[in-house]
Amino acid sequence: GMLFHALYEASSPVYFEQVSYQLRGQLNLTAFERAWQQVVDRHPVLRTSFHYKGLDEPLQMVCRKAKLPLIQEDWTELTAARQEERLKAFLIEDRARGFQLDKAPLLRLALFRLSADTHQFVWSHPHLLLDGWSVSLVIKEVLALYDALCRDDDVRQDRSRPYRDYIAWLGKQDLAAAEEFWRKTLEGFSAPTPFGVDTSGSNVSEPAFDHRRRQTQLSESATQALTAFAREHSLTPNTIVQAAWASLLSRYSGEEDVVFGSTVSGRPSALSGVESMIGLFINAVPVRVTTHREQSVRALLGELQKQQ
């Protein structure tokens, strides 16, 4: 599914992951590069490529070896303003460059020296390769390896289960039972929930490539109140957020029966060691919520929590 969307909306930034960190302190460049390469060597999924041209079904192929590219440039002679301009230009160019999905490894690094003790680090990869949970695991492992290499210590890390074990687990699932569940869950629902406030005369069936984001931060007191409420009523914060969104959709659409998408971690508890596995696990699933004007907030939350 992610491969399909990455190809169908190739110009969309949604499927390109790019993170930029500023590293402060004396950086051991050799240890840093070796740590990243060792992580790639340790995890087969980081040496994979995707092949689909001329095939009945796409394949994810693992290379035995894959040299991780690392761009290094010295910007110490540039002014701070010029360094910022160069970085912005590089980030735009890097995103525009994208990835050739049939060439491993599907991640690249860039390291720009800003001063004697400051480096700007950029890590890019297609979302097709890793999810956010895995990104944090990769960073944690790189830092542990870097620390050990700087001290000339032996690196002793437990090997996580390979991504292929998850693929094998998927292959054993009862697809007929899953289809029956979703058909029952979505029975009687045949159209998207209308939002009502963004209606225009344009053809809504055309794919929208332009995405924007607005971030709002709750106050500390509001966060504490929501957390306390969730604990008191045996709810998860996620259930509260989804109930609020369902209520909003219901009010704006005028519909009591609404459906929206939710991203789940996709890591099955039945698979031992799944929490330390690296790869792409997330899944987008529909959430159906039925609201009633006379229904209390507590009743709505309880039903949604049970459904989840």
XYZ file of C-alpha atoms in Angstrom:
308
model
C 0.000 0.000 0.000
C 2.765 2.462 0.905
C 4.619 1.572 -2.305
C 1.480 2.284 -4.323
C 1.010 5.716 -2.760
C 4.714 6.556 -3.036
C 4.520 5.887 -6.791
C 1.050 7.355 -7.347
C 1.890 10.607 -5.533
C 5.591 10.762 -6.333
C 5.696 14.550 -5.913
C 4.102 14.480 -2.453
C 6.432 15.184 0.507
C 4.283 12.897 2.690
C 6.215 9.818 1.577
C 9.707 11.328 1.939
C 11.217 11.429 5.417
C 13.931 13.977 6.162
C 15.253 14.862 9.602
C 17.903 17.427 10.473
C 19.810 17.568 13.756
C 22.467 19.937 15.037
C 25.262 18.038 16.779
C 27.282 19.946 19.376
C 30.645 18.878 20.760
C 33.742 17.204 19.333
C 32.502 14.739 16.730
C 34.502 11.626 15.920
C 33.739 11.453 12.195
C 35.210 7.991 11.714
C 33.226 6.510 14.603
C 30.076 8.294 13.470
C 30.288 6.895 9.942
C 31.189 3.404 11.190
C 28.284 3.388 13.659
C 25.768 4.138 10.906
C 27.275 1.572 8.555
C 27.216 -1.091 11.285
C 23.517 -0.433 11.875
C 22.883 -0.920 8.150
C 24.961 -4.117 8.262
C 22.991 -5.410 11.278
C 19.482 -4.886 9.898
C 18.459 -6.518 6.591
C 15.540 -4.111 6.136
C 18.011 -1.218 5.841
C 19.598 -2.988 2.861
C 16.353 -3.513 0.978
C 15.105 -2.203 -2.344
C 11.701 -2.442 -4.033
C 11.145 -3.922 -7.474
C 7.877 -3.648 -9.360
C 8.502 -2.990 -13.075
C 7.462 -5.954 -15.219
C 6.414 -8.010 -12.170
C 2.976 -9.383 -11.322
C 3.549 -8.468 -7.684
C 6.136 -6.057 -6.214
C 9.067 -7.525 -4.303
C 11.192 -6.219 -1.462
C 14.723 -7.492 -2.016
C 17.540 -7.671 0.548
C 21.133 -6.957 -0.510
C 23.914 -8.798 1.319
C 25.924 -5.559 1.502
C 25.021 -1.910 0.983
C 27.425 1.025 1.360
C 25.704 3.902 3.126
C 26.330 7.232 1.335
C 27.559 10.111 3.511
C 27.997 13.634 2.133
C 30.519 15.740 4.077
C 31.143 19.459 3.566
C 33.011 22.108 5.546
C 31.016 25.334 5.919
C 33.130 26.915 8.668
C 34.261 29.802 6.437
C 30.657 30.823 5.701
C 28.698 33.317 7.807
C 25.838 31.999 9.941
C 23.321 33.535 7.514
C 25.023 31.931 4.530
C 25.145 28.552 6.329
C 21.399 28.763 6.922
C 20.793 29.564 3.248
C 22.948 26.633 2.153
C 21.120 24.277 4.502
C 17.678 25.381 3.277
C 18.793 24.943 -0.331
C 20.215 21.485 0.399
C 17.033 20.303 2.160
C 14.914 21.387 -0.828
C 17.324 19.784 -3.311
C 17.484 16.588 -1.256
C 13.682 16.258 -1.197
C 13.452 16.963 -4.920
C 16.052 14.286 -5.580
C 13.930 11.634 -3.903
C 14.955 7.966 -4.077
C 15.258 5.348 -6.760
C 13.347 2.603 -4.975
C 15.127 -0.282 -6.719
C 18.574 0.854 -5.482
C 19.715 -0.038 -1.948
C 20.309 1.356 0.582
C 17.262 3.614 0.659
C 18.727 6.067 3.142
C 21.443 8.696 2.881
C 23.280 10.968 5.254
C 24.800 14.436 5.030
C 27.112 16.107 7.544
C 27.981 19.811 7.353
C 30.649 21.279 9.633
C 29.479 24.676 10.910
C 32.221 25.335 13.470
C 34.934 23.516 15.380
C 32.332 21.884 17.651
C 29.076 22.093 15.678
C 27.800 19.932 12.813
C 24.478 19.891 10.977
C 23.334 16.332 10.275
C 20.641 15.389 7.737
C 19.155 11.906 7.405
C 16.746 11.082 4.560
C 14.809 7.943 3.639
C 11.497 7.015 2.004
C 8.635 6.435 4.433
C 8.270 3.093 2.650
C 11.366 1.853 4.503
C 10.738 2.822 8.143
C 8.068 4.112 10.476
C 8.560 6.598 13.320
C 8.931 3.884 15.973
C 11.757 2.322 13.952
C 13.464 5.682 13.407
C 13.843 6.135 17.167
C 15.273 2.593 17.458
C 17.824 3.305 14.702
C 18.944 6.555 16.361
C 19.262 4.828 19.744
C 21.379 2.058 18.234
C 23.619 4.467 16.311
C 24.329 6.467 19.482
C 25.158 3.318 21.459
C 27.526 2.080 18.739
C 29.132 5.503 18.367
C 29.764 5.726 22.108
C 31.344 2.263 22.155
C 33.515 2.960 19.087
C 34.789 6.213 20.606
C 35.874 4.271 23.705
C 37.239 1.303 21.722
C 34.838 -0.961 23.601
C 33.325 -4.168 22.307
C 29.800 -3.552 21.125
C 27.408 -6.060 22.626
C 23.885 -5.524 21.427
C 21.135 -8.084 21.239
C 20.098 -8.686 17.672
C 16.509 -7.723 17.007
C 14.275 -10.036 15.012
C 14.607 -9.476 11.256
C 11.769 -7.790 9.385
C 11.197 -10.966 7.378
C 9.746 -12.595 10.523
C 6.977 -9.976 10.475
C 6.361 -10.632 6.773
C 6.125 -14.368 7.555
C 3.673 -13.640 10.394
C 1.537 -11.550 8.019
C 1.445 -14.428 5.538
C -0.103 -16.710 8.154
C -3.022 -14.436 8.994
C -6.610 -15.341 8.130
C -7.465 -12.810 5.427
C -11.023 -14.134 5.082
C -11.692 -13.444 8.772
C -10.174 -9.970 8.451
C -12.347 -9.196 5.423
C -15.447 -10.389 7.259
C -14.597 -8.137 10.229
C -14.149 -5.019 8.094
C -17.222 -5.716 5.968
C -19.284 -5.965 9.144
C -17.639 -2.887 10.679
C -18.302 -0.731 7.594
C -21.647 -2.244 6.615
C -24.074 0.362 5.311
C -21.381 3.004 4.840
C -20.723 3.862 1.195
C -19.444 7.448 1.023
C -16.817 9.610 2.764
C -17.961 11.763 5.674
C -18.517 15.296 4.285
C -16.752 18.004 6.242
C -18.964 20.825 5.044
C -16.613 23.768 5.649
C -14.215 23.248 2.738
C -16.663 22.545 -0.087
C -15.808 24.127 -3.422
C -16.801 23.689 -7.032
C -13.590 21.823 -7.856
C -13.470 18.151 -8.714
C -12.864 16.544 -5.326
C -11.961 13.216 -6.930
C -8.631 14.610 -8.139
C -5.685 13.849 -5.832
C -4.551 16.779 -3.708
C -0.775 17.082 -3.548
C -0.648 20.179 -1.357
C -0.536 19.448 2.369
C -0.399 21.919 5.217
C -0.150 21.456 8.948
C -1.218 23.514 11.928
C 0.160 22.682 15.330
C -1.569 23.603 18.576
C -0.092 22.957 21.970
C -2.298 22.345 24.991
C -1.404 24.081 28.225
C 0.198 22.060 31.001
C -2.955 22.333 33.140
C -5.212 21.168 30.275
C -2.899 18.230 29.598
C -2.902 17.240 33.264
C -6.702 17.476 33.403
C -7.120 15.265 30.312
C -4.612 12.728 31.641
C -6.355 12.590 35.021
C -9.758 12.208 33.326
C -8.435 9.353 31.169
C -7.047 7.508 34.191
C -10.200 8.027 36.247
C -12.413 6.497 33.562
C -9.968 3.802 32.324
C -9.500 5.476 28.945
C -6.508 6.126 26.725
C -5.710 9.705 25.633
C -6.059 8.422 22.066
C -9.697 7.523 22.700
C -10.398 11.044 23.993
C -8.819 12.645 20.923
C -10.695 10.351 18.545
C -14.004 11.001 20.317
C -13.424 14.751 20.039
C -12.653 14.422 16.331
C -15.713 12.203 15.749
C -17.915 14.776 17.517
C -16.461 17.578 15.400
C -17.041 15.617 12.178
C -20.594 14.849 13.265
C -21.387 18.515 13.976
C -19.899 19.836 10.729
C -21.264 17.078 8.493
C -24.679 16.806 10.107
C -24.228 13.027 10.177
C -24.567 10.883 13.292
C -22.570 8.054 11.684
C -19.021 9.114 10.742
C -15.861 7.398 9.535
C -12.294 8.697 9.610
C -8.823 7.211 9.251
C -6.453 6.420 12.099
C -2.835 5.318 11.990
C -1.963 2.375 14.235
C 1.475 1.037 15.158
C 0.766 -2.280 13.432
C 3.072 -4.204 15.779
C 1.254 -7.403 16.797
C 1.689 -8.392 20.435
C 1.564 -12.035 19.337
C 4.956 -11.634 17.638
C 7.682 -11.942 20.276
C 10.240 -9.110 20.195
C 8.176 -6.997 17.803
C 8.769 -3.857 19.876
C 12.470 -3.881 18.932
C 12.046 -4.782 15.252
C 13.008 -2.255 12.566
C 10.949 -1.761 9.429
C 7.549 -0.488 8.326
C 4.675 -1.647 10.541
C 2.170 1.205 10.661
C -1.247 0.725 9.146
C -4.103 3.127 8.412
C -7.497 1.774 9.432
C -11.011 3.244 9.313
C -12.660 4.213 12.595
C -16.453 4.268 12.593
C -18.227 6.206 15.334
C -21.957 6.575 15.851
C -22.990 9.627 17.875
C -26.384 10.669 19.236
C -27.454 14.132 20.348
C -28.765 12.761 23.636
C -25.656 10.631 24.218
C -23.390 11.710 27.061
C -19.702 12.296 26.505
C -18.895 9.535 28.975
C -21.058 7.036 27.078
C -19.428 7.976 23.762
C -15.955 7.561 25.239
C -16.830 4.201 26.787
C -18.207 2.809 23.522
C -15.224 4.030 21.519
C -12.728 2.611 24.023
C -14.469 -0.784 23.843
C -14.451 -0.645 20.048
C -10.737 0.171 19.951
